[in-house]
Amino acid sequence: MEPQHLRIAGDLMEKIDEGDYAPGAQLPTEEELMREWGTSRNTVRRALQELANRGRIDTKQGSGSTVRRYRPTLHLASPAPAGSDAERYEAYINRLREEEGKVPTERLEVGREPAAGVLAGLLKLDPDNPRAFVVIRRCDRVIGPQLWQRQESYYPGFIAEGTALELPTDIPGGTKDVIAALGYPQTGAWDVIGAKMPSLKDSARFGIGPGVPLLVHERVAYSGTTPIRFTRTTMPADRHKLFYAEGDIDPGVLRTITDVSVYER
């Protein structure tokens, strides 16, 4: 027989999923749940902890438990009409600034590292060649005190060395235009997206609560058969949703789905 705290948690989860308790709504108090289920305070607290561990509620001592409210960023996981991923992020943070007073910032770091391991294989660089290296552009997007998203792009040294890609400044036209001007127009790419539970360091870096995985989006772009960029975007799953488009999509679609959350129905 299923333990009682899991039955209580399952019942509350079903009511959250069906909309009986909307995002931001207060759950019944511990006393109310104890009376409803004829059980102990410890059992009720274990049930609520189960929901907190799954990232579905927030619990504060003395304030009770509320259904978590999600406001995810739209991350374009494929090329799409009506603007770039950066522009969609800009629109999102402008809304947060107006509604919640949160101040967004971006931190850009540029560096080099030797080509080694899986990265060398993806970019077809010889790890035994001491002159083989990659240029790294790391952009951290921060909202308030929290790291919201980290994007790291790696460029073969033979392409990036001595170019604007090595400068720690924003590139108005985008790095794709810089690479194309160097004789390597992007002709194709592949993507892999997965999820993993964060390490302790990741949890602290992103300010991740219990039960929240990280989404990791990896892309290798090519010019013909030459790999020209490997990009890894890391983002907490409760703050991002991925958008893929195929075919002739009206630009208004992006505006329509911006406020759609998989957590709300």
CSV table of C-alpha atoms in Angstrom, one decimal:
chain,number,residue,atom,x,y,z
A,1,MET,CA,0.0,0.0,0.0
A,2,GLU,CA,1.3,3.5,-0.9
A,3,PRO,CA,2.5,5.5,2.1
A,4,GLN,CA,0.0,8.1,3.3
A,5,HIS,CA,2.2,11.1,2.7
A,6,LEU,CA,2.6,10.1,-0.9
A,7,ARG,CA,-1.2,9.7,-1.3
A,8,ILE,CA,-1.6,13.2,0.2
A,9,ALA,CA,1.1,14.6,-2.1
A,10,GLY,CA,-0.5,12.9,-5.1
A,11,ASP,CA,-3.9,14.3,-4.3
A,12,LEU,CA,-2.6,17.8,-4.0
A,13,MET,CA,-0.5,17.4,-7.2
A,14,GLU,CA,-3.6,16.3,-9.1
A,15,LYS,CA,-5.5,19.4,-7.9
A,16,ILE,CA,-2.6,21.7,-8.9
A,17,ASP,CA,-2.5,20.1,-12.3
A,18,GLU,CA,-6.2,20.4,-12.8
A,19,GLY,CA,-6.2,24.1,-11.8
A,20,ASP,CA,-8.0,23.7,-8.5
A,21,TYR,CA,-5.0,25.5,-7.0
A,22,ALA,CA,-3.8,28.2,-9.4
A,23,PRO,CA,-0.2,29.5,-9.5
A,24,GLY,CA,0.4,31.6,-6.4
A,25,ALA,CA,-2.6,30.1,-4.6
A,26,GLN,CA,-2.4,29.1,-0.9
A,27,LEU,CA,-2.6,25.4,-0.1
A,28,PRO,CA,-4.7,24.2,2.8
A,29,THR,CA,-2.8,24.7,6.2
A,30,GLU,CA,-1.2,21.8,7.9
A,31,GLU,CA,-4.1,21.7,10.4
A,32,GLU,CA,-6.6,21.5,7.6
A,33,LEU,CA,-4.8,18.7,5.9
A,34,MET,CA,-4.4,16.8,9.2
A,35,ARG,CA,-8.2,17.0,9.8
A,36,GLU,CA,-9.0,16.1,6.2
A,37,TRP,CA,-6.7,13.1,6.1
A,38,GLY,CA,-7.0,12.1,9.8
A,39,THR,CA,-3.2,12.0,10.1
A,40,SER,CA,-0.3,13.5,12.0
A,41,ARG,CA,1.5,16.8,11.4
A,42,ASN,CA,4.7,14.9,10.5
A,43,THR,CA,2.9,13.0,7.7
A,44,VAL,CA,1.5,16.2,6.3
A,45,ARG,CA,4.9,17.9,6.4
A,46,ARG,CA,6.4,14.9,4.5
A,47,ALA,CA,3.7,15.3,1.9
A,48,LEU,CA,4.4,19.0,1.5
A,49,GLN,CA,8.1,18.4,1.3
A,50,GLU,CA,7.5,15.9,-1.5
A,51,LEU,CA,5.8,18.6,-3.5
A,52,ALA,CA,8.6,21.1,-2.7
A,53,ASN,CA,11.2,18.6,-3.8
A,54,ARG,CA,9.3,18.3,-7.1
A,55,GLY,CA,9.5,22.1,-7.6
A,56,ARG,CA,5.7,22.5,-7.4
A,57,ILE,CA,5.2,24.5,-4.2
A,58,ASP,CA,7.0,27.0,-2.1
A,59,THR,CA,6.9,26.6,1.7
A,60,LYS,CA,7.8,29.3,4.2
A,61,GLN,CA,7.9,28.8,8.0
A,62,GLY,CA,4.9,30.7,9.4
A,63,SER,CA,3.4,31.5,5.9
A,64,GLY,CA,2.2,28.1,4.8
A,65,SER,CA,2.6,26.7,1.3
A,66,THR,CA,1.8,28.2,-2.1
A,67,VAL,CA,1.7,26.9,-5.6
A,68,ARG,CA,4.9,28.0,-7.5
A,69,ARG,CA,4.4,30.7,-10.1
A,70,TYR,CA,6.5,30.2,-13.2
A,71,ARG,CA,7.4,33.0,-15.6
A,72,PRO,CA,9.7,31.2,-18.1
A,73,THR,CA,11.9,32.9,-20.7
A,74,LEU,CA,11.2,31.8,-24.3
A,75,HIS,CA,14.5,30.3,-25.6
A,76,LEU,CA,14.6,29.9,-29.4
A,77,ALA,CA,16.1,26.5,-30.0
A,78,SER,CA,15.9,26.9,-33.7
A,79,PRO,CA,16.0,29.8,-36.1
A,80,ALA,CA,12.6,31.6,-36.0
A,81,PRO,CA,10.9,34.7,-37.6
A,82,ALA,CA,10.3,37.9,-35.7
A,83,GLY,CA,13.7,38.4,-34.0
A,84,SER,CA,16.6,36.5,-32.5
A,85,ASP,CA,16.7,34.7,-29.2
A,86,ALA,CA,18.5,37.8,-27.7
A,87,GLU,CA,15.7,40.0,-28.8
A,88,ARG,CA,13.1,37.7,-27.2
A,89,TYR,CA,15.1,37.7,-24.0
A,90,GLU,CA,15.2,41.5,-24.1
A,91,ALA,CA,11.4,41.7,-24.4
A,92,TYR,CA,11.1,39.3,-21.5
A,93,ILE,CA,13.3,41.2,-19.1
A,94,ASN,CA,11.7,44.5,-20.0
A,95,ARG,CA,8.4,43.1,-18.8
A,96,LEU,CA,10.0,41.8,-15.6
A,97,ARG,CA,11.6,45.2,-15.1
A,98,GLU,CA,8.2,46.9,-15.4
A,99,GLU,CA,6.2,44.4,-13.4
A,100,GLU,CA,8.6,43.4,-10.7
A,101,GLY,CA,11.4,46.0,-10.7
A,102,LYS,CA,14.1,43.4,-11.5
A,103,VAL,CA,17.2,44.8,-13.1
A,104,PRO,CA,18.8,42.5,-15.8
A,105,THR,CA,22.5,42.6,-16.6
A,106,GLU,CA,24.8,40.7,-18.9
A,107,ARG,CA,28.4,39.6,-18.2
A,108,LEU,CA,30.7,38.8,-21.1
A,109,GLU,CA,34.0,37.0,-20.8
A,110,VAL,CA,36.4,36.0,-23.6
A,111,GLY,CA,39.3,33.7,-23.3
A,112,ARG,CA,41.3,30.8,-24.9
A,113,GLU,CA,41.9,27.2,-24.0
A,114,PRO,CA,43.7,24.3,-25.7
A,115,ALA,CA,41.6,22.1,-27.9
A,116,ALA,CA,41.0,18.8,-26.0
A,117,GLY,CA,38.6,16.0,-25.4
A,118,VAL,CA,35.1,16.0,-26.8
A,119,LEU,CA,35.4,19.6,-27.8
A,120,ALA,CA,38.4,18.9,-30.1
A,121,GLY,CA,36.4,16.1,-31.7
A,122,LEU,CA,33.3,18.2,-32.3
A,123,LEU,CA,35.3,21.0,-33.9
A,124,LYS,CA,37.7,18.6,-35.7
A,125,LEU,CA,40.8,20.0,-34.1
A,126,ASP,CA,43.9,18.0,-33.4
A,127,PRO,CA,44.4,17.8,-29.6
A,128,ASP,CA,48.1,16.8,-30.1
A,129,ASN,CA,48.8,20.0,-32.0
A,130,PRO,CA,50.1,22.6,-29.4
A,131,ARG,CA,48.8,25.4,-31.7
A,132,ALA,CA,45.2,24.0,-31.8
A,133,PHE,CA,43.1,26.1,-29.5
A,134,VAL,CA,39.6,27.5,-29.2
A,135,VAL,CA,38.3,31.0,-28.4
A,136,ILE,CA,35.5,31.1,-25.8
A,137,ARG,CA,32.8,33.7,-25.5
A,138,ARG,CA,30.8,33.2,-22.3
A,139,CYS,CA,27.7,35.3,-21.7
A,140,ASP,CA,25.9,35.2,-18.4
A,141,ARG,CA,22.4,36.7,-18.3
A,142,VAL,CA,21.5,37.8,-14.8
A,143,ILE,CA,18.1,39.0,-13.5
A,144,GLY,CA,18.2,40.5,-10.0
A,145,PRO,CA,20.6,38.4,-7.9
A,146,GLN,CA,20.1,35.2,-10.0
A,147,LEU,CA,22.1,33.8,-12.9
A,148,TRP,CA,19.3,33.2,-15.4
A,149,GLN,CA,21.1,31.6,-18.3
A,150,ARG,CA,24.7,30.9,-19.3
A,151,GLN,CA,25.7,30.6,-23.0
A,152,GLU,CA,29.2,29.5,-23.9
A,153,SER,CA,30.4,29.5,-27.6
A,154,TYR,CA,33.7,28.0,-28.7
A,155,TYR,CA,35.3,29.0,-32.0
A,156,PRO,CA,38.3,27.3,-33.7
A,157,GLY,CA,41.4,29.3,-33.1
A,158,PHE,CA,42.3,29.3,-36.8
A,159,ILE,CA,39.0,31.2,-37.5
A,160,ALA,CA,38.8,33.4,-34.4
A,161,GLU,CA,42.3,34.5,-33.7
A,162,GLY,CA,42.9,38.2,-34.2
A,163,THR,CA,39.2,39.0,-35.0
A,164,ALA,CA,36.4,40.7,-33.2
A,165,LEU,CA,35.5,37.3,-31.6
A,166,GLU,CA,38.5,37.7,-29.3
A,167,LEU,CA,37.3,41.1,-28.0
A,168,PRO,CA,35.3,41.2,-24.7
A,169,THR,CA,32.6,43.4,-26.3
A,170,ASP,CA,29.2,42.9,-27.7
A,171,ILE,CA,29.1,42.3,-31.5
A,172,PRO,CA,26.0,44.2,-32.9
A,173,GLY,CA,25.5,42.1,-36.0
A,174,GLY,CA,26.2,38.8,-34.2
A,175,THR,CA,29.1,36.4,-34.4
A,176,LYS,CA,27.5,34.6,-37.3
A,177,ASP,CA,28.1,37.7,-39.5
A,178,VAL,CA,31.7,38.0,-38.3
A,179,ILE,CA,32.4,34.4,-39.2
A,180,ALA,CA,30.7,34.7,-42.6
A,181,ALA,CA,32.8,37.8,-43.4
A,182,LEU,CA,35.9,35.7,-42.7
A,183,GLY,CA,34.9,33.2,-45.4
A,184,TYR,CA,32.9,30.7,-43.3
A,185,PRO,CA,29.1,31.3,-43.9
A,186,GLN,CA,27.0,29.0,-41.8
A,187,THR,CA,25.3,26.4,-44.0
A,188,GLY,CA,24.0,24.0,-41.4
A,189,ALA,CA,23.9,22.9,-37.7
A,190,TRP,CA,22.7,20.2,-35.4
A,191,ASP,CA,21.2,20.4,-31.9
A,192,VAL,CA,21.0,18.2,-28.9
A,193,ILE,CA,18.9,19.1,-25.8
A,194,GLY,CA,19.0,17.3,-22.5
A,195,ALA,CA,18.3,17.7,-18.9
A,196,LYS,CA,20.4,17.0,-15.8
A,197,MET,CA,20.1,17.5,-12.1
A,198,PRO,CA,22.4,20.4,-11.0
A,199,SER,CA,25.6,19.9,-9.1
A,200,LEU,CA,26.0,21.8,-5.8
A,201,LYS,CA,28.0,24.4,-7.6
A,202,ASP,CA,25.3,24.8,-10.3
A,203,SER,CA,22.6,25.0,-7.6
A,204,ALA,CA,24.4,27.9,-5.9
A,205,ARG,CA,25.4,29.6,-9.2
A,206,PHE,CA,21.8,29.6,-10.6
A,207,GLY,CA,20.0,29.8,-7.3
A,208,ILE,CA,18.1,26.6,-8.1
A,209,GLY,CA,15.6,25.3,-5.6
A,210,PRO,CA,14.8,21.6,-4.9
A,211,GLY,CA,13.5,19.4,-7.7
A,212,VAL,CA,14.6,21.7,-10.6
A,213,PRO,CA,16.8,20.3,-13.3
A,214,LEU,CA,19.0,22.2,-15.8
A,215,LEU,CA,18.3,22.2,-19.5
A,216,VAL,CA,21.4,22.0,-21.6
A,217,HIS,CA,21.1,23.0,-25.3
A,218,GLU,CA,24.2,22.1,-27.4
A,219,ARG,CA,24.7,23.1,-31.1
A,220,VAL,CA,27.5,22.6,-33.6
A,221,ALA,CA,27.3,25.0,-36.6
A,222,TYR,CA,29.1,24.2,-39.9
A,223,SER,CA,30.3,26.0,-43.0
A,224,GLY,CA,30.2,23.2,-45.5
A,225,THR,CA,32.0,20.4,-43.7
A,226,THR,CA,34.0,22.7,-41.5
A,227,PRO,CA,32.7,23.1,-37.9
A,228,ILE,CA,32.8,26.8,-37.1
A,229,ARG,CA,31.1,27.0,-33.6
A,230,PHE,CA,30.1,24.9,-30.7
A,231,THR,CA,27.6,26.5,-28.4
A,232,ARG,CA,26.3,25.3,-25.0
A,233,THR,CA,23.4,27.1,-23.3
A,234,THR,CA,22.6,26.1,-19.7
A,235,MET,CA,19.4,27.2,-18.1
A,236,PRO,CA,17.2,26.2,-15.1
A,237,ALA,CA,14.2,24.3,-16.4
A,238,ASP,CA,11.7,26.3,-14.4
A,239,ARG,CA,12.7,29.6,-16.0
A,240,HIS,CA,12.9,28.6,-19.6
A,241,LYS,CA,10.8,27.0,-22.3
A,242,LEU,CA,12.2,25.9,-25.7
A,243,PHE,CA,10.7,26.9,-29.0
A,244,TYR,CA,11.2,25.1,-32.3
A,245,ALA,CA,9.8,26.3,-35.6
A,246,GLU,CA,9.4,24.5,-39.0
A,247,GLY,CA,8.1,25.8,-42.2
A,248,ASP,CA,6.4,29.1,-42.9
A,249,ILE,CA,5.4,30.4,-39.4
A,250,ASP,CA,3.7,33.7,-38.9
A,251,PRO,CA,5.9,36.0,-36.8
A,252,GLY,CA,2.9,36.6,-34.5
A,253,VAL,CA,3.2,33.1,-33.2
A,254,LEU,CA,6.2,34.0,-31.1
A,255,ARG,CA,4.2,36.8,-29.5
A,256,THR,CA,1.3,34.4,-28.8
A,257,ILE,CA,3.4,31.7,-27.1
A,258,THR,CA,5.5,34.1,-25.0
A,259,ASP,CA,3.1,33.8,-22.0
A,260,VAL,CA,2.3,30.1,-22.4
A,261,SER,CA,3.7,28.0,-19.5
A,262,VAL,CA,3.8,24.2,-19.4
A,263,TYR,CA,3.0,24.5,-15.7
A,264,GLU,CA,-0.3,26.2,-16.3
A,265,ARG,CA,-3.5,24.9,-18.0
